[in-house]
Coordinates of C-alpha atoms in Angstrom, one line a residue:
Chain H
M1233 CA 86.4 78.6 78.3
A1234 CA 85.5 81.9 76.8
E1235 CA 87.7 85.0 76.6
F1236 CA 86.3 88.5 77.0
A1237 CA 87.8 91.9 76.5
S1238 CA 85.9 93.7 79.3
A1239 CA 84.8 93.1 82.9
D1240 CA 81.2 94.0 82.1
E1241 CA 80.9 91.3 79.4
L1242 CA 82.3 88.8 81.8
V1243 CA 79.8 89.6 84.5
A1244 CA 76.9 89.6 82.0
A1245 CA 78.1 86.2 80.6
A1246 CA 78.5 84.8 84.1
R1247 CA 75.0 85.7 85.1
R1248 CA 73.5 84.2 82.0
T1249 CA 75.5 81.1 82.3
R1250 CA 74.2 80.7 85.8
E1251 CA 70.7 81.3 84.7
A1252 CA 71.1 78.7 81.9
G1253 CA 71.5 76.2 84.7
Y1254 CA 75.3 75.7 84.8
R1255 CA 76.7 75.3 88.3
D1256 CA 80.4 74.5 88.1
V1257 CA 81.4 77.9 86.6
D1258 CA 84.4 80.0 87.4
A1259 CA 85.4 83.4 86.2
Y1260 CA 89.0 84.7 85.9
S1261 CA 89.9 88.3 86.0
P1262 CA 93.1 90.4 86.6
F1263 CA 91.4 92.3 89.5
P1264 CA 88.4 91.7 91.7
V1265 CA 85.3 92.6 89.7
H1266 CA 82.4 93.8 91.8
G1267 CA 79.1 92.1 91.0
M1268 CA 80.9 88.8 90.2
D1269 CA 80.0 87.4 93.6
E1270 CA 76.3 87.9 92.9
A1271 CA 76.6 86.8 89.3
L1272 CA 78.0 83.5 90.3
A1273 CA 75.9 83.3 93.5
L1274 CA 79.0 82.6 95.6
P1275 CA 78.2 81.7 99.2
K1276 CA 79.4 84.0 101.9
S1277 CA 83.1 83.7 102.7
S1278 CA 83.9 81.9 105.9
V1279 CA 87.1 83.9 106.3
P1280 CA 85.5 86.4 108.8
L1281 CA 84.4 83.6 111.1
F1282 CA 87.9 82.1 111.2
V1283 CA 89.4 85.6 111.9
L1284 CA 87.0 86.1 114.8
L1285 CA 87.9 82.7 116.2
G1286 CA 91.6 83.5 115.7
A1287 CA 91.4 86.8 117.4
L1288 CA 89.5 85.4 120.4
A1289 CA 92.1 82.7 120.7
G1290 CA 94.7 85.4 120.6
T1291 CA 93.1 87.3 123.5
A1292 CA 92.7 84.2 125.5
L1293 CA 96.3 83.0 124.9
G1294 CA 97.8 86.4 125.6
F1295 CA 95.9 87.1 128.7
G1296 CA 96.2 83.6 129.9
L1297 CA 100.0 83.7 129.5
E1298 CA 100.3 86.9 131.4
Y1299 CA 98.1 85.6 134.2
W1300 CA 99.9 82.3 134.5
V1301 CA 103.4 84.0 134.4
S1302 CA 102.6 86.9 136.7
V1303 CA 100.4 85.2 139.2
I1304 CA 101.2 81.5 139.3
E1305 CA 104.6 80.7 137.8
Y1306 CA 106.8 83.7 138.6
P1307 CA 105.0 86.2 140.9
I1308 CA 107.2 89.2 141.8
M1309 CA 106.1 91.9 144.2
V1310 CA 106.8 95.3 142.7
G1311 CA 105.9 98.4 144.6
G1312 CA 103.0 96.7 146.4
K1313 CA 101.0 96.1 143.2
P1314 CA 98.7 93.1 143.2
F1315 CA 100.0 90.1 141.3
F1316 CA 96.8 90.1 139.2
S1317 CA 97.1 93.8 138.0
W1318 CA 95.0 93.2 135.0
P1319 CA 95.0 96.7 133.5
A1320 CA 98.7 96.3 132.8
F1321 CA 98.0 93.1 131.0
V1322 CA 95.7 94.8 128.4
P1323 CA 98.3 96.0 125.9
V1324 CA 99.9 92.6 125.4
A1325 CA 96.6 90.8 125.2
Y1326 CA 95.5 93.3 122.7
E1327 CA 98.5 92.8 120.5
T1328 CA 98.2 89.0 120.6
T1329 CA 94.6 89.4 119.6
I1330 CA 95.6 91.3 116.5
L1331 CA 98.5 89.0 115.8
L1332 CA 96.5 85.8 115.7
G1333 CA 93.5 87.5 114.0
G1334 CA 95.7 88.8 111.2
L1335 CA 97.6 85.6 110.8
T1336 CA 94.3 83.6 110.5
A1337 CA 93.0 86.1 108.0
A1338 CA 95.9 85.4 105.6
I1339 CA 96.2 81.7 106.3
S1340 CA 92.5 80.9 106.1
M1341 CA 92.3 82.8 102.8
L1342 CA 95.1 80.8 101.3
L1343 CA 93.8 77.5 102.6
I1344 CA 90.2 78.1 101.5
N1345 CA 91.5 79.0 98.1
G1346 CA 93.6 75.9 98.0
L1347 CA 96.8 77.9 97.6
P1348 CA 99.7 77.3 97.0
M1349 CA 98.7 75.2 94.0
P1350 CA 101.5 74.3 91.7
Y1351 CA 99.4 73.0 88.9
H1352 CA 96.0 73.9 87.5
P1353 CA 94.5 72.9 84.1
V1354 CA 93.5 76.5 83.2
F1355 CA 97.1 77.3 82.7
N1356 CA 97.1 74.9 79.7
V1357 CA 95.2 77.4 77.7
E1358 CA 97.8 79.4 76.0
R1359 CA 96.0 82.7 76.0
F1360 CA 95.2 82.4 79.7
S1361 CA 98.4 84.2 80.5
Q1362 CA 96.4 87.3 79.4
A1363 CA 94.1 86.8 82.4
M1364 CA 96.8 88.4 84.5
T1365 CA 96.9 91.5 82.3
D1366 CA 93.7 92.6 80.5
R1367 CA 91.5 89.7 79.6
F1368 CA 88.6 88.2 81.3
F1369 CA 87.7 84.5 81.1
L1370 CA 84.7 82.4 81.9
C1371 CA 85.1 78.7 82.4
I1372 CA 82.4 76.0 82.5
E1373 CA 83.9 73.0 84.0
A1374 CA 83.5 69.5 82.6
T1375 CA 82.2 68.3 86.0
D1376 CA 79.1 70.3 85.6
P1377 CA 76.0 68.1 85.3
K1378 CA 74.8 70.1 82.3
F1379 CA 78.2 69.9 80.6
N1380 CA 78.2 68.7 77.0
R1381 CA 81.3 69.4 74.9
E1382 CA 79.4 70.6 71.8
E1383 CA 76.5 72.4 73.4
T1384 CA 78.5 74.2 76.0
K1385 CA 80.9 75.4 73.3
K1386 CA 77.9 76.7 71.3
F1387 CA 76.5 78.2 74.4
L1388 CA 79.7 80.1 75.1
E1389 CA 80.0 81.2 71.5
G1390 CA 76.5 82.8 71.9
F1391 CA 78.1 85.5 74.0
H1392 CA 80.3 86.6 71.0
P1393 CA 83.4 86.4 73.1
Y1394 CA 86.9 87.1 71.8
Q1395 CA 87.7 83.4 71.6
V1396 CA 86.4 80.1 73.0
S1397 CA 89.0 77.5 73.8
E1398 CA 89.0 74.1 75.4
V1399 CA 90.9 73.5 78.7
E1400 CA 93.0 70.4 78.6
E1401 CA 93.4 68.4 81.8
Chain Q
M313 CA 80.5 109.9 102.2
A314 CA 82.3 107.2 100.4
S315 CA 79.2 105.7 98.9
V316 CA 78.1 109.1 97.7
A317 CA 81.4 109.6 95.9
H318 CA 80.9 106.3 94.2
S319 CA 77.3 106.8 93.0
A320 CA 77.4 110.5 92.0
P321 CA 80.1 112.0 89.8
E322 CA 79.0 115.5 90.8
T323 CA 80.5 115.1 94.2
H324 CA 84.0 114.9 92.8
T325 CA 86.0 117.9 93.8
P326 CA 87.3 120.2 91.0
D327 CA 90.8 119.0 91.9
E328 CA 90.0 115.4 91.1
V329 CA 88.7 116.5 87.7
V330 CA 91.7 118.6 86.9
Q331 CA 94.2 116.0 88.3
P332 CA 93.1 112.5 87.8
L333 CA 94.5 109.6 89.9
I334 CA 95.8 107.9 86.8
A335 CA 97.1 109.9 83.9
P336 CA 94.9 109.8 80.8
G337 CA 95.7 107.5 77.9
N338 CA 96.3 104.3 80.0
S339 CA 94.7 100.9 79.7
Y340 CA 94.9 97.7 81.7
K341 CA 97.8 96.7 79.4
S342 CA 99.8 99.9 79.7
I343 CA 99.3 99.9 83.5
T344 CA 100.7 96.4 83.7
E345 CA 103.5 97.1 81.4
K346 CA 104.6 100.4 82.8
I347 CA 104.8 99.1 86.4
S348 CA 106.3 95.8 85.6
N349 CA 108.9 97.3 83.2
V350 CA 110.6 98.8 86.3
I351 CA 111.6 95.2 87.0
L352 CA 111.5 93.3 83.7
S353 CA 112.9 95.8 81.2
G354 CA 116.4 94.7 82.1
K355 CA 117.5 98.3 82.2
T356 CA 118.8 99.7 85.5
P357 CA 119.3 103.4 85.7
M358 CA 122.7 104.8 86.8
F359 CA 120.8 106.4 89.6
W360 CA 120.1 103.0 91.1
F361 CA 123.7 101.9 90.9
F362 CA 125.0 105.0 92.5
W363 CA 122.7 104.9 95.5
F364 CA 122.9 101.2 95.8
S365 CA 126.7 101.3 96.2
L366 CA 126.5 104.2 98.7
A367 CA 123.8 102.3 100.7
F368 CA 126.0 99.2 100.6
L369 CA 128.9 101.2 102.1
F370 CA 126.6 102.2 105.0
V371 CA 125.3 98.7 105.4
N372 CA 129.0 97.8 106.1
I373 CA 129.3 100.6 108.6
L374 CA 126.2 99.2 110.3
G375 CA 127.8 95.7 110.4
L376 CA 131.0 97.1 111.8
S377 CA 129.3 99.2 114.5
A378 CA 127.1 96.3 115.6
T379 CA 130.1 93.9 115.7
V380 CA 132.2 96.3 117.8
L381 CA 129.3 96.9 120.1
L382 CA 128.7 93.2 120.7
L383 CA 132.4 92.5 121.2
I384 CA 133.1 95.4 123.6
G385 CA 129.7 96.4 125.1
T386 CA 127.5 99.5 125.3
G387 CA 130.3 101.4 126.8
I388 CA 131.4 102.4 123.3
W389 CA 128.2 104.5 123.1
G390 CA 127.8 107.9 124.6
V391 CA 125.1 106.6 127.0
T392 CA 125.9 106.9 130.7
I393 CA 124.1 108.0 133.9
P394 CA 122.0 110.2 133.9
I395 CA 121.3 109.6 130.2
G396 CA 120.9 105.9 130.0
W397 CA 118.8 106.2 126.9
G398 CA 120.6 107.9 124.1
F399 CA 120.7 107.4 120.3
A400 CA 119.3 103.9 120.6
I401 CA 115.9 105.0 121.8
I402 CA 115.9 108.2 119.7
N403 CA 116.5 106.2 116.5
F404 CA 114.1 103.4 117.6
V405 CA 111.2 105.9 118.0
W406 CA 112.1 107.8 114.9
W407 CA 112.2 104.6 112.7
I408 CA 109.0 103.2 114.1
G409 CA 107.4 106.6 113.4
I410 CA 108.5 106.5 109.8
G411 CA 107.0 103.1 109.4
H412 CA 103.6 104.4 110.3
A413 CA 102.7 106.0 107.1
G414 CA 102.7 102.6 105.4
T415 CA 100.0 101.1 107.4
L416 CA 98.1 104.3 107.6
I417 CA 98.0 104.7 103.8
S418 CA 97.3 101.0 103.3
A419 CA 94.8 100.2 106.0
V420 CA 93.2 103.4 107.3
L421 CA 92.8 105.0 103.9
L422 CA 91.5 101.7 102.5
L423 CA 88.8 101.6 105.1
L424 CA 87.9 105.2 104.5
N425 CA 87.6 104.5 100.8
Q426 CA 90.2 107.0 99.9
R427 CA 91.1 106.0 96.4
W428 CA 94.2 108.1 96.1
R429 CA 96.0 105.6 98.3
T430 CA 96.1 103.0 95.6
S431 CA 99.3 104.0 93.8
I432 CA 101.3 104.6 96.8
N433 CA 100.3 101.9 99.2
R434 CA 102.7 99.2 98.1
F435 CA 105.6 101.5 98.2
A436 CA 104.6 102.8 101.7
E437 CA 104.1 99.3 103.0
T438 CA 107.5 98.3 101.9
M439 CA 108.9 101.3 103.6
T440 CA 107.1 100.2 106.8
I441 CA 108.6 96.8 106.8
F442 CA 112.2 98.0 106.4
A443 CA 111.7 101.0 108.8
V444 CA 110.4 98.6 111.5
L445 CA 113.4 96.3 110.9
C446 CA 115.7 99.3 111.4
A447 CA 113.8 100.3 114.5
G448 CA 114.0 96.8 116.0
M449 CA 117.8 96.7 115.8
F450 CA 118.1 99.5 118.4
P451 CA 116.4 98.1 121.4
L452 CA 118.0 94.7 120.7
L453 CA 121.5 96.2 120.5
H454 CA 120.8 98.5 123.4
T455 CA 120.5 95.4 125.7
G456 CA 124.2 94.8 124.9
R457 CA 123.9 91.1 124.8
P458 CA 120.8 90.3 122.7
W459 CA 121.3 86.6 123.0
L460 CA 120.9 86.9 126.8
A461 CA 118.1 89.4 126.5
A462 CA 115.8 86.9 124.9
Y463 CA 114.4 85.6 128.1
W464 CA 113.7 89.1 129.5
L465 CA 111.8 89.9 126.4
M466 CA 110.1 86.9 124.9
P467 CA 108.1 84.5 127.1
Y468 CA 109.6 81.1 126.3
P469 CA 110.0 78.3 128.8
S470 CA 113.7 78.6 129.6
T471 CA 115.4 76.3 132.0
M472 CA 116.0 79.3 134.3
G473 CA 112.3 79.6 134.9
V474 CA 112.6 83.4 134.5
W475 CA 109.7 85.2 132.8
P476 CA 109.2 88.7 131.4
Q477 CA 107.7 91.4 133.5
F478 CA 104.3 92.0 131.8
R479 CA 103.7 95.2 133.8
S480 CA 106.6 96.9 132.0
P481 CA 105.9 99.1 128.9
L482 CA 109.2 97.7 127.5
I483 CA 107.6 94.3 127.3
W484 CA 104.5 95.9 125.7
D485 CA 106.8 97.3 123.2
V486 CA 108.2 93.9 122.3
F487 CA 104.8 92.6 121.6
A488 CA 103.6 95.7 119.9
V489 CA 106.6 96.0 117.6
S490 CA 106.8 92.3 116.7
T491 CA 103.1 92.1 116.0
Y492 CA 103.3 95.3 113.9
L493 CA 106.2 93.8 111.9
T494 CA 104.4 90.5 111.4
I495 CA 101.0 91.9 110.5
S496 CA 102.5 94.6 108.2
A497 CA 104.5 91.8 106.4
V498 CA 101.4 89.6 106.1
F499 CA 99.3 92.5 104.7
W500 CA 102.1 93.3 102.3
I501 CA 102.6 89.7 101.1
V502 CA 98.8 89.1 100.7
G503 CA 98.7 92.3 98.5
L504 CA 101.7 91.1 96.5
I505 CA 100.3 87.6 95.5
P506 CA 98.2 88.7 92.5
D507 CA 101.0 91.0 91.3
F508 CA 103.5 88.2 91.4
A509 CA 101.0 86.3 89.2
A510 CA 101.1 89.2 86.7
L511 CA 104.9 89.2 86.8
R512 CA 105.0 85.4 86.3
E513 CA 103.1 85.8 83.0
R514 CA 105.3 88.6 81.9
A515 CA 108.7 87.4 82.9
T516 CA 110.8 86.4 80.0
S517 CA 113.7 84.6 81.7
R518 CA 113.3 81.0 82.9
F519 CA 114.5 82.1 86.4
G520 CA 112.0 84.9 86.5
K521 CA 109.1 82.7 85.5
V522 CA 110.0 80.1 88.2
A523 CA 110.7 82.6 90.9
Y524 CA 107.6 84.7 90.4
G525 CA 105.6 81.5 89.8
M526 CA 106.6 80.2 93.3
L527 CA 105.9 83.6 94.9
A528 CA 102.5 83.8 93.2
M529 CA 101.6 80.4 94.7
G530 CA 99.5 79.4 91.7
W531 CA 97.3 82.5 91.8
R532 CA 94.9 82.4 88.8
G533 CA 92.5 85.3 89.4
S534 CA 89.5 83.1 89.9
A535 CA 86.3 84.8 91.1
R536 CA 86.2 82.4 94.0
H537 CA 89.8 83.4 95.0
W538 CA 89.0 87.1 94.7
H539 CA 85.9 86.6 96.8
H540 CA 87.9 85.3 99.8
Y541 CA 90.9 87.5 99.0
E542 CA 89.0 90.7 99.2
I543 CA 87.4 90.0 102.5
A544 CA 90.7 88.8 104.0
Y545 CA 92.4 91.9 102.8
L546 CA 89.7 94.1 104.2
L547 CA 89.8 92.3 107.6
L548 CA 93.6 92.7 107.6
A549 CA 93.1 96.4 107.1
G550 CA 90.6 96.5 109.8
L551 CA 93.0 94.8 112.2
S552 CA 95.9 96.9 111.2
T553 CA 94.1 100.2 111.8
P554 CA 93.9 100.0 115.6
L555 CA 97.3 98.3 115.5
V556 CA 99.0 101.3 114.0
V557 CA 97.5 103.5 116.7
S558 CA 98.3 101.1 119.5
V559 CA 102.0 100.7 118.5
H560 CA 103.0 104.3 118.8
S561 CA 100.8 104.8 121.8
I562 CA 102.6 101.9 123.5
V563 CA 106.0 103.4 122.4
S564 CA 105.0 106.7 124.0
L565 CA 104.0 104.8 127.2
D566 CA 107.7 103.8 127.5
F567 CA 108.1 107.5 128.5
A568 CA 104.8 108.4 129.9
V569 CA 104.6 105.6 132.5
S570 CA 107.8 107.0 134.1
V571 CA 107.8 109.9 136.5
I572 CA 110.5 112.0 134.8
P573 CA 109.5 115.6 134.2
G574 CA 108.9 116.0 130.4
W575 CA 108.0 112.4 130.0
H576 CA 105.1 111.9 132.5
T577 CA 102.4 113.4 130.3
T578 CA 99.0 112.1 129.2
I579 CA 99.2 113.8 125.9
F580 CA 102.0 111.5 124.7
P581 CA 100.0 108.8 123.0
P582 CA 98.0 111.0 120.6
Y583 CA 100.9 113.3 120.1
F584 CA 103.3 110.5 119.3
V585 CA 100.8 108.9 116.9
A586 CA 100.4 112.2 115.0
G587 CA 104.2 112.6 115.0
A588 CA 104.6 109.2 113.6
I589 CA 102.2 109.8 110.7
Y590 CA 103.9 113.1 110.1
A591 CA 107.3 111.5 109.9
G592 CA 106.0 108.6 107.8
F593 CA 104.4 110.8 105.2
A594 CA 107.6 112.9 105.0
M595 CA 109.6 109.8 104.3
V596 CA 107.1 108.6 101.7
L597 CA 107.6 111.9 99.9
T598 CA 111.3 111.9 100.3
L599 CA 111.6 108.5 98.6
G600 CA 108.6 108.8 96.3
I601 CA 109.6 112.1 94.6
P602 CA 112.9 110.7 93.2
M603 CA 111.4 107.3 92.5
R604 CA 108.5 108.5 90.3
K605 CA 111.0 110.6 88.3
V606 CA 113.6 107.9 87.8
W607 CA 111.3 105.1 86.9
K608 CA 108.8 107.4 85.1
L609 CA 105.9 106.5 87.2
E610 CA 104.3 110.0 87.0
D611 CA 101.3 108.4 85.4
F612 CA 100.4 106.7 88.7
I613 CA 101.9 108.9 91.4
T614 CA 100.3 112.1 90.1
M615 CA 100.4 115.6 91.5
R616 CA 97.1 114.8 93.1
H617 CA 98.7 112.1 95.3
I618 CA 101.5 114.4 96.2
D619 CA 99.0 117.2 97.0
C620 CA 97.0 114.8 99.3
M621 CA 100.1 113.7 101.1
A622 CA 101.2 117.3 101.6
K623 CA 97.8 118.1 103.1
V624 CA 98.1 115.1 105.5
M625 CA 101.6 116.4 106.5
L626 CA 100.2 119.8 107.2
A627 CA 97.4 118.5 109.4
T628 CA 99.6 116.1 111.4
G629 CA 102.2 118.8 111.6
L630 CA 99.7 121.0 113.3
F631 CA 98.8 118.2 115.8
V632 CA 102.5 118.0 116.6
A633 CA 102.8 121.7 117.1
Y634 CA 99.8 121.5 119.4
G635 CA 101.7 118.9 121.4
Y636 CA 104.7 121.2 121.8
S637 CA 102.6 124.1 122.9
I638 CA 100.8 121.9 125.5
E639 CA 104.1 120.8 126.9
A640 CA 105.1 124.4 127.3
F641 CA 101.7 125.4 128.7
M642 CA 101.7 122.6 131.2
G643 CA 105.2 123.6 132.4
Y644 CA 103.6 126.9 133.4
Y645 CA 100.1 125.9 134.3
S646 CA 100.8 122.8 136.4
A647 CA 102.8 125.0 138.9
N648 CA 105.1 122.0 139.3
T649 CA 108.6 123.3 139.9
Y650 CA 110.2 120.4 138.0
E651 CA 107.9 120.6 135.0
G652 CA 108.5 124.4 134.8
F653 CA 112.2 123.9 135.0
M654 CA 112.2 121.2 132.4
I655 CA 110.6 123.4 129.8
S656 CA 112.7 126.4 130.5
N657 CA 115.8 124.1 130.4
R658 CA 114.7 122.8 127.1
M659 CA 114.3 126.2 125.7
F660 CA 117.3 128.0 127.2
G661 CA 119.5 125.3 128.7
P662 CA 122.6 123.7 127.2
Y663 CA 120.5 122.0 124.5
W664 CA 118.6 125.1 123.5
W665 CA 119.8 124.6 119.9
S666 CA 118.0 121.3 119.6
Y667 CA 114.7 122.7 120.8
W668 CA 114.7 125.8 118.5
S669 CA 115.9 123.8 115.5
L670 CA 113.0 121.4 116.2
I671 CA 110.6 124.3 116.2
F672 CA 112.1 125.6 113.0
F673 CA 112.2 122.4 111.0
N674 CA 109.0 120.8 112.3
V675 CA 106.7 123.7 113.0
L676 CA 107.7 126.8 111.0
I677 CA 109.0 125.4 107.7
P678 CA 106.0 123.0 107.1
Q679 CA 103.6 126.0 107.3
L680 CA 104.6 126.7 103.7
L681 CA 102.3 123.7 102.9
W682 CA 99.3 126.1 103.3
F683 CA 100.1 127.5 99.9
R684 CA 98.7 125.7 96.9
S685 CA 101.7 126.8 94.8
I686 CA 104.1 125.2 97.3
R687 CA 102.2 121.9 97.3
A688 CA 102.5 121.9 93.5
N689 CA 106.3 122.6 93.6
I690 CA 108.2 119.3 93.6
P691 CA 111.6 120.7 94.8
A692 CA 110.0 122.7 97.5
L693 CA 108.1 119.7 98.7
F694 CA 111.2 117.6 98.7
G695 CA 112.9 120.2 100.8
I696 CA 110.0 120.4 103.3
S697 CA 109.8 116.6 103.7
M698 CA 113.6 116.5 104.4
S699 CA 113.1 119.3 106.9
I700 CA 110.4 117.2 108.6
N701 CA 112.6 114.1 108.6
V702 CA 115.2 116.1 110.5
G703 CA 112.7 117.8 112.7
M704 CA 111.1 114.6 113.8
W705 CA 114.5 113.1 114.7
L706 CA 115.2 116.3 116.7
E707 CA 111.9 115.9 118.5
R708 CA 112.9 112.5 119.8
F709 CA 116.3 113.9 120.7
V710 CA 114.7 116.7 122.7
I711 CA 112.3 114.4 124.5
V712 CA 114.9 111.8 125.4
V713 CA 118.0 113.9 126.2
T714 CA 116.7 117.1 127.6
S715 CA 114.3 115.4 130.0
L716 CA 117.0 113.0 131.3
H717 CA 120.0 115.2 131.6
R718 CA 118.6 117.5 134.3
D719 CA 116.0 115.8 136.5
F720 CA 115.2 116.3 140.1
L721 CA 118.6 116.5 141.8
P722 CA 121.2 119.0 140.5
S723 CA 124.0 116.8 141.8
A724 CA 122.9 114.1 139.3
W725 CA 122.9 116.3 136.3
G726 CA 125.1 115.5 133.3
M727 CA 125.5 115.9 129.5
Y728 CA 125.2 113.5 126.6
Y729 CA 127.7 113.2 123.8
P730 CA 127.1 110.7 121.1
T731 CA 130.2 108.8 120.0
R732 CA 131.3 107.8 116.5
W733 CA 129.6 104.4 117.1
D734 CA 126.3 106.0 117.9
W735 CA 126.6 107.8 114.5
G736 CA 127.8 104.7 112.8
L737 CA 124.7 102.7 113.9
F738 CA 122.4 105.5 113.0
T739 CA 123.8 106.2 109.5
G740 CA 124.2 102.5 109.1
T741 CA 120.5 101.9 109.5
L742 CA 119.8 104.7 107.0
G743 CA 122.0 102.8 104.6
F744 CA 120.3 99.5 105.3
F745 CA 116.9 101.1 104.7
L746 CA 117.9 102.5 101.4
F747 CA 119.6 99.3 100.4
M748 CA 116.5 97.2 101.1
M749 CA 114.3 99.7 99.3
L750 CA 116.5 99.7 96.2
L751 CA 116.6 95.9 96.2
F752 CA 112.9 95.7 96.5
I753 CA 112.4 98.1 93.5
R754 CA 114.3 95.7 91.4
I755 CA 112.4 92.5 92.3
A756 CA 108.8 93.4 93.0
P757 CA 106.2 95.8 91.7
I758 CA 106.6 99.1 93.6
I759 CA 103.0 100.0 92.8
S760 CA 100.2 97.6 93.2
I761 CA 99.3 96.5 89.6
T762 CA 96.1 94.8 90.7
E763 CA 94.8 97.8 92.6
V764 CA 95.7 100.3 90.0
R765 CA 93.8 98.2 87.4
A766 CA 90.8 98.0 89.7
L767 CA 91.0 101.8 90.2
F768 CA 91.2 102.2 86.5
F769 CA 88.1 100.2 86.0
E770 CA 86.3 102.2 88.7
T771 CA 87.3 105.6 87.3
K772 CA 86.3 104.5 83.8
H773 CA 82.9 103.8 85.3
G774 CA 82.8 106.7 87.8
H775 CA 79.0 106.6 88.0
R776 CA 78.8 103.1 89.4
N777 CA 77.9 102.1 92.9
K778 CA 79.6 99.1 94.4
H779 CA 77.3 96.6 92.7
G780 CA 76.8 98.8 89.7
T781 CA 78.0 96.3 87.2
E782 CA 74.4 95.1 87.2
E783 CA 73.2 98.3 85.6
A784 CA 75.8 98.0 82.9
A785 CA 75.0 94.4 82.3
A786 CA 71.3 95.0 81.8

């Protein structure tokens, strides 16, 4: 794992690491760095798809509930209005759409990221606590097919980072 | 527009050059330290203790007023026929309105790529959550027996087989407000996760480390995390934006769907939404001005932020003024006897003082915001935002009370006098709001550390487009 002092160095290093053939690479930064997604060639996030499904489920559930309650289960005649007076059902169905869509956005983001995660090896690196303040880290994982303790270390040192350290399991 | 501003520094307005969004001389480290020191320095200003004790006193008044209400019933309030909706609904609409600036600043300005939102969004979101909590208390207490009201409001399979009436705007309100509270809270918590991680690393006490560690849920700033995080945050903003408009529109339909003169108007939804933003920004300034001073956050909440907020207040204030004039115009132009009487009764009837104070506080005083020197004058801005807070409360008072107290039949006319319990609940929620805000300032970052850092990065590289790191890397 290499430590950098700026976001630009991190992105440059990430791109070159990727070009060098490493695949199990992750970068750590105190804020989202634009350009990182391309540098690491991350696949498109599936969060939007889940949100769409969640929102559609919200519409269906909200509208379905209203229809079932007002037409089937508990029909009340008020002022001669039809039981299925759908324009009046729009506001509630709209709110349930947003409710379920928003909840799926947050929950799917956490689940895809594997949070909450009480333990992760990167925290064993003492200086990693700086990743939450002003340092940028690039980590080549041992699971990478190209990983070789010595060579990888030399490769990372080639970027002239602030420091290269080993992550203990 | 937004992409232009990103790629070309020449499009920056002179204001932005003169007044940066983050004061010069900061770094990632100083940003993190200055914001987290509000919590972690261990020093609590006397200011905090003073207001906290005062707020706590009012929380007790709130508890007492609510207990007495639940023991005796809504008879202890001033509400009676013809005015069945008194302080409860006035305060409900007022508080919901105050909550609106939070979502507006966070979501709408995020989508519009307005970078000045960054330093104030956390604080405004927090305000939203607590303001909506205060708002929610009123309709619940207004039912008199909230534990019985549950089956009129929430569709759950009770043994009585009674279901809510989905054609009623009051039920729309239940869904709108509870969705609003939930989604605002989710948006707020998602925004807080990386900041809790920053606090986890900086906390010195064992308790602090464990508590923030749990709240951060193991956040480690991985590029893969940010990748999903950013899209989720953006989608939440996209979902909250129509939500914020729908909530106050639905609140306005509580009135507009009725046939009472002064309520049955199609202008209500946009006029209420503008009023809500107006009230919300006024409250952000009311709380933000002392806060930045006491905790020395002037580096992040700069005069430029304050100027922008003043401009938003001026614009929404003009929308609201347009609403008032349309009401008056319609009273005359509709040639409807009841509408005409309603507006003349508002202006010259027994509640004339409320109408004219409303015009004074909400329309006349805020016109001072046209002047650049006033927008740069902190005490004056504080005064104007207080004036708007009062004015927006009066607006709801005027709409609720003056429309109800004299409707179609003179034999059914009456007057409304709030009792001490009405005042107790109202001032109690003010205390509760302040109490929660002060507690929050002590436990979580009141300015988003992560977003200020990202903004700092962006302003350092003002010439970049969104994917511009490539140019620098080459």
